[in-house]
XYZ file of C-alpha atoms in Angstrom:
733
model
C 114.098 110.191 145.855
C 117.428 109.435 144.203
C 120.267 108.370 146.492
C 123.086 110.868 146.800
C 125.988 110.538 144.372
C 129.444 111.903 144.912
C 130.580 114.592 142.508
C 133.064 112.127 141.059
C 130.407 109.520 140.327
C 127.917 112.103 139.070
C 130.500 113.401 136.561
C 131.335 109.846 135.544
C 127.708 109.071 134.756
C 126.531 112.386 133.280
C 129.648 113.639 131.511
C 131.552 110.418 130.986
C 128.658 108.201 129.859
C 126.064 110.774 128.813
C 123.340 109.354 131.074
C 120.449 111.678 131.875
C 119.500 112.409 135.486
C 116.091 110.756 134.931
C 117.748 107.512 133.857
C 120.228 107.759 136.752
C 117.351 108.162 139.211
C 115.377 105.294 137.632
C 118.362 102.966 137.974
C 119.106 104.012 141.558
C 122.880 104.500 141.292
C 124.395 105.058 144.737
C 127.711 106.218 146.103
C 128.538 103.851 149.003
C 131.068 105.098 151.530
C 130.458 102.702 154.419
C 131.345 99.018 154.445
C 128.202 98.188 156.391
C 126.059 99.555 153.584
C 128.166 97.636 151.065
C 127.592 94.338 152.916
C 123.815 94.879 152.793
C 124.013 93.956 149.090
C 125.378 90.462 149.881
C 129.009 91.209 149.112
C 131.772 89.600 151.175
C 134.121 91.555 153.436
C 137.155 90.732 151.311
C 135.525 92.443 148.333
C 135.528 95.820 150.101
C 138.452 98.073 149.180
C 136.855 101.397 150.041
C 134.125 103.688 148.663
C 132.681 103.099 145.232
C 129.647 103.193 142.946
C 126.825 100.700 143.482
C 124.877 99.837 140.310
C 121.538 98.048 140.894
C 120.614 95.446 138.235
C 116.928 95.345 137.272
C 114.706 92.893 135.434
C 111.944 93.509 132.905
C 109.458 94.286 135.699
C 111.707 96.932 137.226
C 112.670 94.825 140.237
C 116.214 94.905 141.614
C 117.605 91.405 141.049
C 121.288 92.024 141.696
C 124.019 94.617 141.598
C 127.473 95.481 140.327
C 130.166 97.216 142.324
C 132.625 99.668 140.795
C 135.187 100.480 143.492
C 137.117 103.722 143.326
C 140.208 101.595 144.005
C 139.491 98.224 142.341
C 140.232 94.901 143.998
C 143.004 92.820 142.395
C 143.140 89.061 142.033
C 145.640 86.517 140.762
C 145.293 84.855 137.363
C 146.634 81.295 137.326
C 147.431 78.793 134.615
C 146.339 75.166 134.437
C 148.974 74.140 136.975
C 147.829 76.700 139.511
C 150.811 78.941 138.891
C 150.117 82.680 139.132
C 150.788 84.214 135.744
C 149.588 87.777 136.377
C 147.444 89.936 138.583
C 144.307 91.630 137.324
C 142.223 94.438 138.744
C 138.455 93.941 138.852
C 136.840 97.010 137.359
C 133.404 95.575 138.199
C 132.655 93.115 140.987
C 129.542 91.071 141.787
C 128.175 89.518 144.972
C 129.708 86.078 145.453
C 127.360 83.331 144.224
C 124.875 85.738 142.678
C 122.655 84.538 139.808
C 123.341 85.745 136.280
C 120.559 87.981 134.938
C 119.915 90.225 131.962
C 119.966 93.896 132.908
C 116.938 95.918 131.747
C 116.982 99.683 132.263
C 113.591 100.999 133.338
C 113.320 103.042 130.124
C 113.798 99.952 127.947
C 111.232 97.687 129.592
C 108.215 99.062 127.706
C 109.750 98.200 124.315
C 110.663 94.588 125.031
C 107.347 93.197 123.810
C 107.243 95.220 120.583
C 109.153 93.497 117.780
C 108.914 96.603 115.603
C 111.298 98.391 118.014
C 114.970 97.555 117.311
C 116.706 96.003 120.322
C 120.287 96.874 121.277
C 122.366 94.547 123.456
C 125.508 95.880 125.083
C 127.801 94.828 127.914
C 127.371 96.778 131.135
C 124.590 98.747 132.809
C 126.130 102.183 132.205
C 126.294 101.577 128.466
C 122.688 100.379 128.438
C 121.591 103.494 130.326
C 123.453 105.672 127.822
C 121.586 103.881 125.032
C 118.240 104.499 126.753
C 119.151 108.161 127.223
C 119.775 108.334 123.453
C 116.316 106.871 122.764
C 117.308 103.247 122.145
C 115.638 100.145 123.539
C 118.846 98.829 125.073
C 119.598 96.030 127.539
C 122.890 94.666 128.790
C 124.595 91.398 129.570
C 127.055 91.387 132.474
C 129.795 89.598 130.534
C 129.884 88.285 126.966
C 128.852 84.764 128.019
C 126.352 85.913 130.617
C 123.317 85.777 128.329
C 123.034 82.176 129.505
C 123.623 80.175 132.685
C 124.797 76.580 132.951
C 124.678 76.343 129.157
C 121.009 77.370 128.923
C 119.637 80.769 127.809
C 118.465 82.904 130.714
C 114.737 82.871 131.400
C 114.835 86.661 131.145
C 114.752 86.251 127.341
C 111.161 85.021 127.677
C 110.118 88.626 128.389
C 111.541 89.839 125.067
C 109.814 89.369 121.713
C 112.600 88.344 119.354
C 110.856 86.868 116.320
C 111.130 89.165 113.282
C 112.976 91.767 115.354
C 116.065 93.755 114.429
C 118.679 93.075 117.132
C 122.015 94.887 117.287
C 124.864 93.609 119.479
C 127.036 96.604 120.439
C 129.972 95.546 122.602
C 133.150 97.549 123.237
C 135.407 98.111 120.232
C 138.215 95.934 121.600
C 135.897 93.114 122.632
C 134.417 92.935 119.150
C 137.915 92.219 117.798
C 139.157 89.657 120.334
C 139.372 86.180 118.858
C 138.791 84.576 122.274
C 135.321 86.082 122.602
C 134.284 85.537 118.981
C 132.810 82.180 119.955
C 130.683 83.874 122.625
C 129.454 86.393 120.054
C 128.696 83.632 117.544
C 126.793 81.657 120.182
C 124.622 84.640 121.155
C 124.001 85.382 117.486
C 122.965 81.772 116.846
C 120.584 81.796 119.820
C 118.925 85.043 118.732
C 118.645 83.806 115.140
C 116.981 80.594 116.310
C 114.377 82.809 117.930
C 113.769 84.506 114.560
C 115.709 87.709 115.268
C 117.584 89.552 112.516
C 120.963 89.990 114.145
C 123.645 92.526 113.322
C 126.855 93.557 115.072
C 127.787 97.161 115.738
C 131.582 97.179 115.379
C 132.595 100.465 116.985
C 135.909 102.090 116.010
C 138.710 102.623 118.518
C 139.411 106.138 119.743
C 142.940 107.509 119.047
C 144.731 108.400 122.276
C 147.382 111.011 123.057
C 149.879 108.231 123.638
C 149.546 107.200 120.022
C 147.751 103.962 120.866
C 144.102 103.349 120.143
C 141.787 103.303 123.152
C 138.709 101.101 123.308
C 135.295 102.676 122.793
C 132.051 101.535 124.386
C 128.540 102.419 123.296
C 128.392 105.166 125.916
C 131.729 106.623 124.785
C 130.622 106.758 121.153
C 127.286 108.353 122.019
C 128.982 111.041 124.125
C 131.393 111.787 121.260
C 128.413 112.126 118.904
C 126.084 114.325 120.986
C 123.971 111.330 122.075
C 122.651 110.910 118.527
C 122.526 107.197 117.603
C 121.799 107.854 113.895
C 125.462 107.422 112.927
C 125.693 103.904 114.353
C 124.416 102.533 111.046
C 127.818 103.009 109.433
C 129.313 100.444 111.828
C 126.675 97.753 111.361
C 127.996 94.432 110.123
C 125.752 91.519 109.257
C 127.232 88.195 110.386
C 127.022 85.242 108.062
C 124.035 83.014 108.677
C 124.992 79.389 109.303
C 122.093 76.946 109.358
C 122.463 73.344 110.414
C 119.913 70.972 108.873
C 120.363 67.758 110.872
C 119.157 67.119 114.431
C 117.448 70.526 114.568
C 113.640 70.906 114.880
C 111.926 72.134 111.719
C 110.368 75.196 113.440
C 113.846 76.313 114.527
C 115.304 75.893 111.025
C 112.312 77.740 109.564
C 112.826 80.713 111.894
C 116.543 80.750 111.077
C 115.787 80.641 107.343
C 113.321 83.546 107.574
C 115.776 85.536 109.683
C 118.498 84.918 107.079
C 116.179 86.188 104.332
C 115.625 89.356 106.348
C 119.334 89.897 106.931
C 119.978 89.493 103.202
C 117.049 91.748 102.268
C 119.043 94.968 101.895
C 118.110 96.834 99.837
C 114.575 95.591 100.388
C 113.181 93.398 97.643
C 111.138 90.756 99.502
C 107.674 91.735 100.699
C 104.356 90.212 101.656
C 101.132 90.655 99.709
C 98.191 88.982 101.462
C 100.125 85.874 102.493
C 101.964 85.751 99.184
C 105.729 86.155 99.376
C 106.620 88.565 96.569
C 109.735 90.124 95.104
C 109.891 93.694 93.837
C 111.481 93.900 90.411
C 111.643 96.585 87.747
C 109.067 94.588 85.770
C 106.637 94.530 88.689
C 105.789 92.261 91.592
C 106.685 88.603 91.156
C 105.470 85.848 93.455
C 108.361 83.937 95.034
C 107.872 80.300 94.069
C 109.751 77.274 95.436
C 112.661 77.299 92.981
C 113.219 81.030 93.435
C 113.017 80.712 97.232
C 115.557 77.883 97.180
C 117.948 80.201 95.334
C 117.323 83.083 97.766
C 117.832 80.831 100.790
C 121.087 79.555 99.309
C 122.242 83.159 98.832
C 121.227 84.137 102.374
C 122.892 81.457 104.500
C 125.542 78.766 104.653
C 123.611 75.489 104.895
C 125.392 72.515 106.360
C 125.068 69.089 107.915
C 127.090 68.520 111.090
C 129.304 65.423 110.879
C 132.167 63.976 112.904
C 134.555 65.506 110.390
C 132.997 68.946 110.609
C 130.466 70.844 108.567
C 129.386 69.378 105.239
C 127.813 71.983 102.898
C 124.322 71.113 101.636
C 121.654 72.959 99.643
C 118.556 74.289 101.408
C 116.338 71.217 101.939
C 113.043 71.178 99.983
C 111.057 70.636 103.176
C 112.482 73.872 104.598
C 111.601 75.795 101.438
C 108.059 74.431 101.586
C 107.722 75.238 105.276
C 108.940 78.822 104.803
C 106.386 79.387 102.030
C 103.638 77.858 104.176
C 104.512 79.941 107.237
C 102.696 83.041 106.005
C 102.977 86.675 106.984
C 102.494 85.941 110.680
C 105.980 84.400 110.657
C 107.565 86.180 107.688
C 106.908 89.666 109.088
C 108.067 91.205 105.815
C 106.859 94.685 104.966
C 103.507 94.786 103.185
C 103.590 95.979 99.582
C 100.639 97.045 97.436
C 102.276 98.577 94.362
C 105.502 99.575 92.636
C 105.833 103.061 91.170
C 108.559 104.306 88.846
C 108.027 108.026 89.475
C 107.357 110.247 92.490
C 103.723 110.039 93.609
C 101.645 111.903 96.160
C 100.976 110.260 99.515
C 97.525 110.334 101.091
C 98.492 113.344 103.209
C 99.323 115.411 100.120
C 103.111 115.216 100.351
C 105.106 114.297 97.250
C 107.227 111.220 97.876
C 110.533 111.617 96.056
C 112.860 109.263 97.980
C 113.403 105.923 96.208
C 112.652 102.782 98.160
C 109.886 101.449 100.347
C 107.258 103.757 101.850
C 105.454 102.055 104.743
C 102.416 104.384 105.141
C 101.330 103.864 101.513
C 102.772 100.325 101.242
C 104.424 101.297 97.967
C 107.927 100.984 96.518
C 109.463 103.746 94.419
C 111.850 102.185 91.900
C 112.974 104.936 89.488
C 114.276 103.790 86.103
C 117.908 104.445 85.357
C 118.533 107.791 83.710
C 115.170 109.399 84.525
C 115.824 112.980 85.639
C 112.926 114.918 87.115
C 113.144 118.647 87.893
C 112.387 119.629 91.476
C 108.685 120.119 92.146
C 107.777 123.142 94.277
C 105.630 122.541 97.331
C 103.557 125.604 96.413
C 104.111 126.162 92.676
C 103.986 129.701 91.356
C 101.573 130.692 88.591
C 104.455 130.675 86.119
C 105.257 127.056 86.987
C 101.612 126.051 86.580
C 101.498 127.731 83.156
C 104.670 125.918 82.069
C 103.289 122.593 83.308
C 100.001 123.058 81.464
C 101.799 124.129 78.289
C 103.845 120.928 78.149
C 100.803 118.660 78.587
C 98.863 120.743 76.026
C 101.770 120.101 73.676
C 101.552 116.361 74.347
C 97.847 116.246 73.432
C 97.831 118.805 70.610
C 97.519 116.325 67.697
C 94.588 114.333 69.096
C 91.122 114.966 67.655
C 89.057 115.277 70.835
C 85.343 115.744 70.255
C 84.971 118.430 72.921
C 86.495 119.891 76.102
C 85.163 117.062 78.265
C 87.035 114.446 76.244
C 90.213 116.486 76.410
C 90.039 117.055 80.169
C 89.374 113.350 80.756
C 92.613 112.591 78.912
C 94.330 114.952 81.364
C 92.693 113.057 84.229
C 94.010 109.785 82.780
C 97.512 111.243 82.768
C 97.260 112.701 86.290
C 95.474 109.892 88.133
C 98.482 107.548 88.733
C 100.326 110.388 90.467
C 97.296 111.268 92.616
C 95.961 107.751 93.247
C 96.687 107.712 96.970
C 94.841 111.022 97.373
C 91.671 109.277 96.162
C 90.062 107.519 99.115
C 87.876 105.273 97.050
C 87.471 103.502 93.741
C 88.188 104.900 90.281
C 86.248 104.539 87.006
C 87.148 102.978 83.675
C 88.597 105.341 81.066
C 86.878 104.463 77.784
C 88.753 105.823 74.757
C 86.337 105.719 71.812
C 86.289 106.641 68.117
C 84.063 106.038 65.079
C 86.794 104.271 63.070
C 90.185 102.595 63.311
C 93.282 104.751 62.967
C 91.956 107.701 64.974
C 94.697 107.409 67.609
C 93.007 105.688 70.555
C 95.897 103.384 71.451
C 98.404 106.148 70.858
C 96.520 108.433 73.227
C 96.611 105.848 76.007
C 100.310 105.155 75.443
C 101.105 108.874 75.466
C 98.935 109.782 78.466
C 100.398 106.985 80.601
C 104.014 107.323 79.432
C 104.860 109.828 82.227
C 103.718 107.521 85.040
C 104.327 104.060 83.556
C 106.814 104.437 80.712
C 106.103 101.900 77.977
C 102.533 100.665 78.430
C 101.577 97.101 77.524
C 98.033 96.172 76.578
C 96.002 93.020 77.045
C 94.020 91.258 74.347
C 90.257 91.256 74.421
C 89.071 88.604 76.911
C 86.733 85.995 75.424
C 84.082 85.912 78.089
C 83.853 86.905 81.725
C 85.696 83.855 83.053
C 88.778 84.850 81.092
C 88.335 88.465 82.230
C 88.211 87.357 85.866
C 91.422 85.330 85.493
C 93.140 88.238 83.766
C 92.125 90.664 86.506
C 93.339 88.287 89.218
C 96.688 87.993 87.458
C 97.346 91.688 86.832
C 96.067 92.861 90.220
C 98.186 90.212 91.954
C 101.232 91.525 90.109
C 100.293 95.092 91.134
C 100.309 96.211 87.500
C 99.963 100.024 87.399
C 97.670 99.904 84.343
C 95.008 97.446 83.188
C 94.683 98.311 79.498
C 92.409 96.359 77.131
C 93.015 97.489 73.568
C 90.638 97.341 70.602
C 87.639 95.653 72.203
C 85.513 94.411 69.309
C 82.457 93.015 71.067
C 79.778 94.234 73.407
C 81.562 95.236 76.585
C 79.730 93.105 79.113
C 82.054 91.760 81.820
C 80.459 91.431 85.283
C 83.872 90.822 86.859
C 85.235 94.083 85.416
C 82.130 95.937 86.607
C 82.733 94.477 90.057
C 86.432 95.426 90.083
C 85.546 99.031 89.276
C 83.527 99.409 92.476
C 85.706 97.457 94.923
C 88.676 98.517 96.990
C 90.029 94.950 97.006
C 89.967 91.980 94.672
C 89.678 88.345 95.715
C 90.654 85.497 93.453
C 92.406 82.183 93.280
C 96.025 82.098 92.233
C 96.820 79.425 89.661
C 98.010 76.274 91.385
C 96.738 77.290 94.826
C 93.498 76.347 96.540
C 93.381 79.389 98.806
C 91.800 82.668 97.786
C 93.936 85.787 98.086
C 92.640 89.313 98.592
C 94.592 92.244 97.155
C 94.044 96.010 97.014
C 93.072 97.556 93.682
C 95.163 100.631 92.876
C 95.594 100.315 89.114
C 94.226 102.553 86.355
C 91.594 100.856 84.182
C 91.417 101.845 80.504
C 90.119 100.366 77.259
C 89.838 101.397 73.636
C 87.051 100.528 71.183
C 85.350 101.776 68.025
C 81.708 102.739 68.599
C 81.568 100.549 71.704
C 78.433 98.957 73.051
C 78.449 98.815 76.840
C 76.363 96.835 79.240
C 74.558 99.170 81.613
C 76.821 98.125 84.511
C 79.973 99.057 82.607
C 78.510 102.219 81.069
C 77.697 103.632 84.509
C 81.298 103.029 85.577
C 83.047 104.507 82.509
C 84.376 107.982 81.718
C 84.391 108.568 77.951
C 87.304 110.047 76.006
C 85.955 110.444 72.473
C 88.119 111.042 69.400
C 86.802 111.883 65.918
C 89.132 112.892 63.090
C 86.110 113.632 60.827
C 87.812 112.172 57.759
C 87.060 109.083 55.705
C 90.305 107.281 56.567
C 91.863 108.623 59.802
C 94.909 106.361 59.446
C 96.107 108.315 56.386
C 96.425 111.633 58.185
C 99.828 113.344 58.036
C 101.622 116.441 59.293
C 101.506 115.552 62.970
C 103.539 117.879 65.152
C 104.974 115.188 67.439
C 106.190 111.636 67.009
C 104.328 109.808 69.741
C 104.774 107.999 72.003
C 108.550 108.462 71.495
C 108.330 112.177 72.293
C 106.504 111.446 75.557
C 109.138 108.910 76.601
C 111.986 111.290 75.716
C 110.382 114.101 77.708
C 109.179 111.816 80.481
C 111.024 113.592 83.296
C 109.547 116.961 82.302
C 106.064 115.488 81.936
C 106.340 113.948 85.403
C 107.304 117.388 86.714
C 104.312 118.922 84.925
C 101.826 116.424 86.369
C 103.222 116.735 89.895
C 103.315 120.532 89.661
C 99.608 120.718 88.784
C 98.678 118.370 91.639
C 100.968 120.217 94.069
C 99.275 123.488 93.142
C 95.885 121.981 93.999
C 97.209 120.588 97.307
C 98.796 123.942 98.228
C 95.465 125.675 97.536
C 93.751 123.507 100.152
C 92.460 120.760 97.821
C 89.415 122.680 96.554
C 86.424 120.582 95.466
C 84.987 120.782 91.977
C 82.055 123.054 91.267
C 78.777 121.888 92.778
C 77.256 121.771 89.280
C 79.821 119.202 88.119
C 78.024 115.992 87.196
C 77.923 113.038 89.574
C 79.068 109.604 88.430
C 77.871 106.656 90.486
C 80.008 105.674 93.470
C 83.107 107.523 92.257
C 82.615 110.525 94.510
C 86.136 110.481 95.935
C 87.614 110.260 92.421
C 85.324 113.101 91.227
C 86.357 115.256 94.167
C 90.119 114.794 93.612
C 90.428 114.655 89.830
C 87.674 117.194 89.247
C 89.204 119.427 91.883
C 92.638 119.312 90.248
C 91.585 119.976 86.651
C 89.128 122.722 87.594
C 91.711 124.336 89.887
C 94.199 124.651 87.016
C 91.536 126.027 84.661
C 90.560 123.056 82.484
C 86.851 123.065 81.546
C 84.392 120.267 80.791
C 85.047 117.692 83.518
C 82.292 115.014 83.351
C 80.495 117.162 80.798
C 80.055 114.370 78.245
C 78.151 111.856 80.351
C 74.748 111.067 78.914
C 71.825 112.210 81.005
C 70.860 108.705 82.001
C 74.253 108.140 83.597
C 74.847 111.580 85.005
C 71.462 112.137 86.587
C 70.871 108.747 88.125
C 70.975 109.598 91.832
C 69.668 106.490 93.634
C 71.174 103.531 91.822
C 72.323 100.048 92.701
C 75.903 101.197 93.289
C 74.834 103.307 96.254
C 72.886 100.345 97.642
C 75.972 98.113 97.299
C 78.122 100.730 99.047
C 75.633 101.102 101.922
C 75.464 97.319 102.342
C 79.263 96.947 102.374
C 79.746 99.584 105.070
C 76.838 98.348 107.204
C 77.995 94.712 107.166
C 81.639 95.655 107.771
C 80.761 97.862 110.744
C 77.835 96.045 112.366
C 78.002 92.475 111.005
C 75.579 90.039 109.441
C 72.079 90.380 110.864
C 73.036 92.971 113.466
C 70.653 95.978 113.821
C 71.639 99.620 113.369
C 70.075 103.038 113.004
C 70.215 104.892 109.698
C 71.559 107.939 111.521
C 74.469 105.976 113.025
C 75.412 104.503 109.655
C 75.156 107.934 108.027
C 77.500 109.397 110.663
C 79.979 106.527 110.160
C 80.025 106.967 106.372
C 80.208 110.757 106.609
C 83.185 110.633 108.998
C 84.867 107.999 106.809
C 84.598 110.459 103.927
C 82.450 108.073 101.867
C 80.419 109.969 99.311
C 76.908 108.687 98.601
C 76.174 110.691 95.508
C 72.436 111.200 95.860
C 72.585 114.154 93.493
C 73.639 116.723 96.094
C 76.310 117.621 98.668
C 75.724 117.200 102.395
C 76.969 119.596 105.052
C 76.817 117.084 107.910
C 75.790 113.530 108.791
C 72.297 114.496 109.980
C 71.447 115.907 106.560
C 72.702 112.697 104.932
C 70.807 110.563 107.470
C 67.459 111.978 106.364
C 68.060 111.092 102.716
C 69.571 107.712 103.642
C 66.527 106.784 105.706
C 64.169 107.574 102.829
C 66.344 105.582 100.440
C 66.361 102.522 102.715
C 62.580 102.545 103.030
C 62.297 102.203 99.242
C 64.682 99.205 99.290
C 63.193 97.221 102.177
C 63.223 93.488 101.404
C 65.598 93.825 98.442
C 68.771 91.752 98.106
C 72.130 93.328 97.345
C 75.582 91.705 97.380
C 74.052 88.538 98.869
C 72.328 90.363 101.772
C 68.666 91.209 102.304
C 67.715 94.606 103.765
C 65.319 94.019 106.649
C 63.484 96.207 109.117
C 64.608 95.628 112.701
C 63.170 96.308 116.109
C 61.593 99.623 117.091
C 63.184 101.808 119.747
C 60.717 104.293 121.188
C 63.320 107.037 121.493
C 64.819 106.714 117.996
C 62.385 104.769 115.806
C 63.025 101.510 113.997
C 66.341 99.912 113.146
C 67.692 98.238 109.995
C 69.860 95.210 109.358
C 71.446 93.388 106.425
C 71.069 89.608 106.776
C 72.670 87.047 104.513
C 70.019 86.077 101.975
C 68.577 82.557 101.993
C 68.166 81.542 98.356
C 65.415 79.100 99.328
C 63.198 81.767 100.855
């Protein structure tokens, strides 16, 4: 039950400071009219001047640990100089019990957010302002005086309840306080303390409010929120980042490291530094670049003023090498930079089917949209009309008109190559290799790849043919680490037998050693794989993972052909914005239609069920025939192959662990709910139907080894039958 407030105090809190009644009740504001009640809060008799507003002060656990007193007629006291001479009198707007301990004030509504560093923290001066911030949805605490974040020169223990490392912290004092030179040192000291704790500190410098008298009146956080309908969104325009000053002598290395990381964060606007599996990386127009020691030294020098404290003052110094090394060694646990998987240069569809058009970082997909200068893309309709779909198809038909596709399947696979980068996040699984083939040189294989990928990637670079699988593995580690959008091997002139490439085509992540490092890094695979070759010979592992795009000019010397309609890839680059619109329009049409699946008769290709469902669904929805129609019968009709066994093993070990038993029905339900397609030559309505087929499949594989694990029969449960387990294989058995 809230204590009764006078109408004056109620108006002051609700109308003057914008505090909601729930927050008022949680605080326990009270109008005190009797001196006896006032003295119950450990005030002295001389502090009583009549009725006023009692403001309880609470800690992080919601306990009352003090109070402030706002008298209706404030008490006055004398201000003296160093000689004890009274220079002026000053009224005390807020009074405290004599001898009371200094504490941080935590509104009840802010306490839950103190331990979550992802929630920005606001620090203001005064309980009413903090309550206004909480009413506006902020995690806001208050200090009861600009120096009262510490006591006897030491930070208050209350800070131990607040997670500060890697947290955005905004100090929002009154507009006049933020401009007073005499309190600048207090502000600098609080900023330094928070930075030492790893916080990313900013000041909110509120503007004064013009008054009728022609003089500016000070504005507090509560005043500004009331003037702006309690919407804190506009506070960003007043944010000012203080300079980071880092002392290098007589300071513990962990403290300097936290300060250095905090300075990098403060200077990371717009965002360019990210983390990629414990690699510190920088987003550039050319792709992701690992931040090495020399580059980090430069960035640290740009982010802070480094100095050595001497008797004569601060002596500027460069960032010490040991600090640079320690920052790099700290890892993501301490960096707390946003995680980044890939850079895109065009709008792409998010996993939920929305088209992401805003440049910058997108946390749900861990991607960064960095549009090239001058690229103009028409607006894409959420639900494109038939006319828009026809226009989109016509432009892509125009792009591909001069290529000598063997049949409809080859043509539609070229469309899939063009569309896949825009739809990649819609595909909850791995994607196959696009194999562009021809009988002879000069048929246009490389040109087709350059043209099909120009809308999503611009100018496409290719990689030379790797000489052996070891070189292929190193190349894959390099390009996947850099988050290259395309892995394009041009003019392969040998039998295409690369176990590492076959492995990459069926994995969601890639693990490899970075040159010069002993640790292995693991990175997501989101690139498009493509190669070109004349009459290629594939190993069986690669063949089962490849989608053919065959070209045949049916002339003796294809390179001497003339009278092409378009000059490619220049035309594709010139019309890039329109081609991006076309690709996105076709995908948006499919999304708006409910993401229909391809026809049940469409061929199945290994473990690429998710890719088949998305890409086949899109091209069939917009009326393009032939999808997966050119797979040879051996590839298309192979229902129970090693890829399915590998997929089953991966999910079983990830969910249940090495050597742990499980029922086939439970695993089937897990994989069905996770939307993992085991393409056993048919579609399954529910997990029980899949479980029956899965059980039969496992019985045929008992005792076999896959991905380093042996499939073994487990114990028998009378109610459900026998169990299975994957145990790490002993090579000596």
